Coordinates of C-alpha atoms in Angstrom, one line a residue:
M1 CA -109.9 115.1 -50.0
I2 CA -109.5 111.4 -49.9
S3 CA -106.7 109.1 -49.3
R4 CA -104.8 106.2 -50.9
K5 CA -106.6 102.8 -51.0
T6 CA -103.9 101.2 -49.1
A7 CA -103.4 104.0 -46.6
A8 CA -106.1 106.5 -46.3
F9 CA -109.4 107.5 -48.1
S10 CA -109.1 105.7 -51.3
A11 CA -116.1 108.6 -49.9
T12 CA -117.3 109.9 -48.2
F13 CA -114.8 110.9 -49.5
L14 CA -118.3 108.7 -49.6
V15 CA -121.9 108.7 -48.2
F16 CA -121.7 108.4 -48.5
A17 CA -121.2 107.3 -46.8
L18 CA -123.3 106.2 -44.6
A19 CA -121.9 106.4 -42.2
T20 CA -123.6 106.7 -38.4
S21 CA -123.0 108.0 -41.5
P22 CA -122.7 108.4 -43.7
T23 CA -120.3 109.1 -43.7
C24 CA -121.5 105.6 -44.6
L25 CA -121.6 103.3 -41.5
A26 CA -120.3 106.2 -39.4
D27 CA -120.4 110.0 -39.7
T28 CA -118.1 112.5 -37.8
A29 CA -114.2 113.8 -37.0
V30 CA -111.1 115.0 -34.5
S31 CA -109.0 117.9 -33.3
Q32 CA -105.8 118.0 -31.4
S33 CA -107.8 119.1 -28.3
S34 CA -109.8 115.9 -28.4
P35 CA -109.3 113.3 -25.7
P36 CA -106.4 110.9 -26.4
S37 CA -107.1 107.7 -28.1
S38 CA -108.2 104.9 -25.8
P39 CA -105.5 102.3 -25.1
A40 CA -108.2 99.7 -25.5
W41 CA -108.3 100.3 -29.3
S42 CA -107.7 97.0 -30.9
V43 CA -108.4 95.3 -34.3
P44 CA -108.6 91.5 -34.4
D45 CA -106.1 89.8 -36.6
I46 CA -107.9 88.5 -39.7
D47 CA -104.9 86.4 -40.7
K48 CA -105.4 84.2 -37.7
L49 CA -108.8 83.0 -39.0
P50 CA -108.7 79.4 -40.3
D51 CA -109.0 78.7 -44.0
D52 CA -112.5 77.3 -43.8
T53 CA -115.9 78.5 -45.0
A54 CA -116.3 81.0 -42.1
G55 CA -112.8 82.4 -42.4
R56 CA -113.1 82.7 -46.2
T57 CA -116.4 84.5 -45.8
V58 CA -114.9 87.1 -43.5
R59 CA -112.0 87.6 -45.8
Y60 CA -114.3 88.1 -48.7
G61 CA -116.1 90.7 -46.7
R62 CA -112.8 92.5 -46.1
N63 CA -112.1 92.4 -49.8
L64 CA -115.5 93.8 -50.6
I65 CA -114.5 96.8 -48.4
S66 CA -111.0 97.2 -49.8
K67 CA -111.6 96.2 -53.5
T68 CA -115.2 97.1 -54.0
S69 CA -114.6 98.4 -57.5
S70 CA -112.9 95.2 -58.7
L71 CA -115.6 92.9 -57.2
I72 CA -118.9 94.7 -57.5
G73 CA -118.1 97.9 -59.4
P74 CA -119.8 99.1 -62.6
E75 CA -116.9 97.8 -64.8
V76 CA -116.6 94.2 -63.6
A77 CA -116.9 91.6 -66.3
D78 CA -119.9 89.8 -64.7
A79 CA -122.9 92.1 -65.4
T80 CA -124.8 90.5 -62.5
K81 CA -122.1 91.7 -60.1
R82 CA -122.3 95.4 -61.1
L83 CA -123.9 96.5 -57.9
A84 CA -122.0 99.7 -57.1
G85 CA -122.7 102.7 -59.3
N86 CA -119.3 104.2 -59.1
N87 CA -115.7 102.9 -59.0
L88 CA -115.0 104.0 -55.4
D89 CA -114.1 101.4 -52.7
C90 CA -115.8 101.3 -49.4
Q91 CA -112.4 102.0 -47.8
S92 CA -112.5 105.3 -49.7
C93 CA -114.2 106.4 -46.5
H94 CA -113.6 103.5 -44.1
I95 CA -109.8 103.7 -44.3
N96 CA -107.6 100.5 -44.4
A97 CA -110.7 98.3 -44.8
G98 CA -112.3 100.0 -41.8
T99 CA -109.5 99.4 -39.3
Q100 CA -107.9 102.9 -39.0
E101 CA -108.6 104.8 -35.8
F102 CA -110.5 108.0 -36.5
G103 CA -110.7 107.0 -40.2
I104 CA -114.4 106.2 -39.9
P105 CA -113.5 102.6 -38.8
L106 CA -115.9 99.7 -38.8
V107 CA -114.5 98.3 -35.6
G108 CA -117.3 97.6 -33.2
V109 CA -120.0 98.8 -35.6
Y110 CA -121.8 95.5 -35.7
A111 CA -122.3 95.6 -31.9
A112 CA -124.2 98.9 -32.3
F113 CA -127.0 97.4 -34.4
P114 CA -130.0 97.3 -34.5
A115 CA -130.1 101.0 -33.8
Y116 CA -132.6 103.9 -34.3
A117 CA -131.9 105.8 -37.5
A118 CA -133.3 109.3 -37.7
R119 CA -132.9 109.2 -41.5
I120 CA -135.6 106.6 -41.8
G121 CA -137.4 107.4 -38.5
S122 CA -137.2 103.8 -37.2
V123 CA -134.9 101.1 -36.0
E124 CA -132.3 99.9 -38.6
T125 CA -130.5 96.6 -38.9
I126 CA -126.9 96.3 -39.9
E127 CA -128.0 94.9 -43.3
E128 CA -130.2 97.9 -43.9
R129 CA -127.3 100.2 -43.0
I130 CA -125.1 98.4 -45.6
Q131 CA -127.8 98.8 -48.3
N132 CA -128.0 102.5 -47.4
C133 CA -124.3 102.8 -48.1
M134 CA -124.7 101.0 -51.4
E135 CA -127.3 103.4 -52.6
R136 CA -125.7 106.6 -51.4
S137 CA -121.9 106.5 -51.0
M138 CA -121.5 103.9 -53.7
N139 CA -124.3 105.5 -55.8
G140 CA -125.5 102.0 -56.7
K141 CA -128.3 99.6 -55.9
P142 CA -129.0 97.3 -52.9
L143 CA -127.1 94.0 -52.7
P144 CA -129.2 90.8 -53.2
P145 CA -130.6 90.3 -49.7
E146 CA -129.7 86.6 -49.6
G147 CA -126.5 86.9 -51.7
P148 CA -122.9 86.2 -50.8
E149 CA -121.9 89.8 -50.7
I150 CA -124.3 90.9 -47.9
T151 CA -123.4 87.7 -45.9
A152 CA -119.7 88.4 -46.3
L153 CA -120.0 92.1 -45.3
V154 CA -122.0 91.3 -42.2
S155 CA -119.6 88.5 -41.3
Y156 CA -116.6 90.9 -41.6
L157 CA -118.4 93.6 -39.5
K158 CA -119.2 90.9 -36.9
F159 CA -115.5 89.9 -36.9
L160 CA -114.4 93.5 -36.4
A161 CA -116.7 93.7 -33.4
T162 CA -114.8 90.9 -31.6
G163 CA -114.3 91.9 -28.0
H164 CA -116.6 94.9 -28.2
P165 CA -119.9 94.4 -26.3
A166 CA -123.1 95.9 -27.6
G167 CA -123.6 99.5 -26.4
G168 CA -120.0 100.0 -25.5
A169 CA -118.4 103.3 -26.5
I170 CA -115.3 103.0 -28.6
E171 CA -112.9 105.9 -28.7
G172 CA -111.8 106.4 -32.3
R173 CA -114.8 105.0 -34.0
D174 CA -115.6 108.0 -36.1
S175 CA -113.4 110.9 -37.4
G176 CA -113.3 112.9 -34.2
T177 CA -114.8 116.4 -33.6
M178 CA -113.3 119.8 -34.5
P179 CA -114.7 123.0 -33.0
E180 CA -117.3 124.4 -35.3
L181 CA -116.8 127.7 -37.1
D182 CA -118.5 130.9 -35.9
R183 CA -118.7 131.9 -39.5
A184 CA -119.9 130.3 -42.7
A185 CA -117.3 128.0 -44.4
D186 CA -115.9 129.7 -47.4
P187 CA -115.8 127.6 -50.7
Q188 CA -113.6 130.3 -52.4
K189 CA -110.9 130.0 -49.7
G190 CA -111.4 126.3 -49.9
R191 CA -110.7 126.4 -53.6
Q192 CA -107.2 127.7 -52.9
V193 CA -106.6 125.0 -50.2
Y194 CA -107.7 122.4 -52.7
A195 CA -105.3 123.7 -55.3
T196 CA -102.3 123.6 -53.0
T197 CA -103.1 120.5 -50.9
C198 CA -105.5 118.2 -52.7
A199 CA -105.2 118.6 -56.5
A200 CA -101.9 116.8 -56.8
C201 CA -103.7 113.5 -55.9
H202 CA -107.3 114.1 -56.7
G203 CA -106.9 116.2 -59.8
N204 CA -107.6 119.8 -60.7
T205 CA -111.2 118.9 -61.5
G206 CA -111.7 116.4 -58.7
Q207 CA -111.5 113.5 -61.1
G208 CA -109.0 111.4 -59.1
Q209 CA -106.3 109.1 -60.4
R210 CA -107.1 105.7 -61.7
N211 CA -105.0 102.6 -61.0
G212 CA -105.5 101.7 -64.6
K213 CA -107.8 102.9 -67.3
V214 CA -111.5 103.4 -67.8
G215 CA -113.2 100.0 -68.1
D216 CA -110.6 97.8 -66.4
A217 CA -112.4 97.6 -63.0
K218 CA -109.2 98.5 -61.2
G219 CA -110.7 101.5 -59.4
Y220 CA -108.7 104.5 -58.2
M221 CA -105.4 105.1 -56.5
F222 CA -106.9 108.5 -55.4
P223 CA -110.7 108.6 -55.8
P224 CA -112.7 111.3 -57.5
L225 CA -114.2 113.8 -55.0
W226 CA -117.0 115.0 -57.3
G227 CA -118.4 114.2 -60.7
A228 CA -120.2 111.2 -62.2
D229 CA -117.9 108.6 -60.6
S230 CA -118.1 109.9 -57.0
F231 CA -120.6 109.6 -54.1
N232 CA -124.1 111.1 -54.6
D233 CA -125.7 114.0 -52.9
G234 CA -127.4 111.8 -50.3
A235 CA -124.2 110.4 -49.0
G236 CA -122.9 111.3 -45.5
M237 CA -119.7 112.8 -47.0
N238 CA -121.8 115.4 -48.7
R239 CA -122.5 116.9 -45.3
L240 CA -120.1 119.6 -44.2
I241 CA -119.5 118.6 -40.6
T242 CA -118.9 115.0 -41.6
S243 CA -116.5 115.8 -44.5
A244 CA -114.6 118.6 -42.8
N245 CA -113.8 116.4 -39.8
F246 CA -112.8 113.5 -42.0
I247 CA -110.5 115.7 -44.0
H248 CA -108.9 117.2 -40.8
S249 CA -108.2 113.8 -39.3
N250 CA -107.0 112.0 -42.4
M251 CA -106.0 114.2 -45.3
P252 CA -103.8 114.5 -47.3
A253 CA -102.9 110.8 -47.6
G254 CA -100.8 109.5 -44.6
T255 CA -102.2 112.1 -42.2
T256 CA -103.5 110.9 -38.9
W257 CA -105.8 112.5 -36.3
K258 CA -102.7 112.8 -34.0
Q259 CA -101.0 115.3 -36.3
P260 CA -103.4 117.0 -38.6
A261 CA -101.8 118.6 -41.7
L262 CA -104.6 121.2 -42.2
S263 CA -105.8 123.8 -39.8
P264 CA -109.5 123.5 -38.8
N265 CA -110.3 126.6 -40.8
D266 CA -108.7 125.2 -43.9
A267 CA -110.5 121.8 -43.4
W268 CA -113.9 123.5 -43.1
D269 CA -113.3 125.7 -46.2
V270 CA -111.9 122.9 -48.4
A271 CA -114.8 120.6 -47.5
A272 CA -117.2 123.4 -48.4
Y273 CA -115.5 123.8 -51.8
I274 CA -115.6 120.0 -52.5
N275 CA -119.2 119.6 -51.5
A276 CA -120.2 122.6 -53.7
Q277 CA -119.2 120.7 -56.8
A278 CA -121.6 118.7 -59.0
R279 CA -122.2 115.1 -58.2
P280 CA -124.9 112.4 -58.9
A281 CA -128.4 113.2 -57.5
L282 CA -130.3 110.7 -55.3
P283 CA -134.1 110.9 -55.9
N284 CA -136.6 111.5 -53.1
L285 CA -134.2 113.1 -50.6
D286 CA -137.1 115.1 -49.3
R287 CA -138.4 111.8 -47.7
D288 CA -135.3 111.6 -45.4
Y289 CA -135.7 112.3 -41.7
P290 CA -139.5 112.0 -41.3
D291 CA -139.1 114.1 -38.1
K292 CA -137.4 117.2 -39.5
L293 CA -136.3 118.2 -36.0
E294 CA -134.0 115.2 -36.1
K295 CA -132.4 116.3 -39.3
P296 CA -128.7 117.0 -39.0
V297 CA -128.0 120.8 -39.1
D298 CA -125.6 120.3 -42.0
A299 CA -128.0 118.2 -44.2
P300 CA -127.5 120.0 -47.5
Y301 CA -131.1 119.4 -48.8
G302 CA -134.5 120.4 -47.5
P303 CA -137.1 120.6 -46.3
Y304 CA -136.2 121.9 -42.8
A305 CA -138.2 122.6 -39.7
D306 CA -136.1 125.5 -38.5
G307 CA -136.6 128.3 -41.0
F308 CA -132.9 128.7 -41.9
S309 CA -131.8 128.8 -45.5
I310 CA -130.3 125.8 -47.4
E311 CA -127.2 127.9 -47.8
Q312 CA -126.7 128.1 -44.1
H313 CA -127.4 124.4 -43.7
K314 CA -124.7 123.8 -46.2
L315 CA -122.0 126.2 -44.9
G316 CA -123.0 127.2 -41.4
P317 CA -122.6 128.7 -39.0
F318 CA -124.5 126.0 -37.3
S319 CA -124.9 127.2 -33.7
P320 CA -127.9 129.5 -34.5
I321 CA -129.6 126.5 -36.2
K322 CA -129.0 124.3 -33.2
A323 CA -130.4 126.9 -30.9
A324 CA -133.5 127.2 -33.0
V325 CA -134.0 123.5 -33.2
A326 CA -133.6 123.1 -29.4
K327 CA -136.4 125.7 -28.9
L328 CA -138.7 124.0 -31.4
K329 CA -138.1 120.7 -29.6
L330 CA -139.0 122.3 -26.2
L331 CA -142.2 123.8 -27.8
E332 CA -143.1 120.4 -29.3
A333 CA -142.6 118.7 -25.9
A334 CA -144.7 121.2 -24.1
H335 CA -147.6 120.6 -26.5
K336 CA -147.6 116.8 -26.0

């Protein structure tokens, strides 16, 4: 499920994401047994920035995160600005414009780049990561590389990294981590959880609730979780571990990681149900993860190096896959 634009998941549910991950710029989640939030968690006050070119650029970056559909969505009046392929907002995954603890926040992300990205098998810049989000979570096309949008987004991410040195760990900069199931997640059980917990906001068919009407570029109050106007199958939120942890920490709207509304079992199952539904397809996913042993165990598309079925990669259990991959890595190392 996904939350309110102004509160929680407005993609993950975007993949998008792309998070660390995808879910977009960060991919993961939290349980009540997780370590307590660091008291060092802080978000710089954007309202204290001066009303000059630099300050306005940072604020435009924030608006691009919180009002993506109204600024660069597929329904905006200026056809040259129709860069996103769906009407989600970036804060559909990065809650409260990327400032909510354990809501896949963007706080400190800038300081973590450049960074090695297994998905492409090389070092990735912050600009490349943003473009990755655009193509997957937003199901769109890359931003103009010298355009005002990429400049503003990087400026906003740099602002959110204020006080966070490169390489420093930040407690709360993901969605936390639930214990994994020792069984496969069950989409049919998840269907019942969805009906009782998610459908009131996101619709019986995952269509979401618009702020206005189709064509007005006002986006969603509660975004669609599948279908043509959602994230595509290459987004981070289309991975079970990423989506289940996000749901557990943040859904339904208003939930926080400190007091999850769903049990871990229900979060795993409802995530499996949501991710089993039809969504846009991203071409050439087989080219992801050049080193297949670096591929996440919950990547819902092949090819794989471990011999397990696509069904188990989608639903788990994941511990047998992890064990097999660990053995393959040892064998590979021994032959080098």
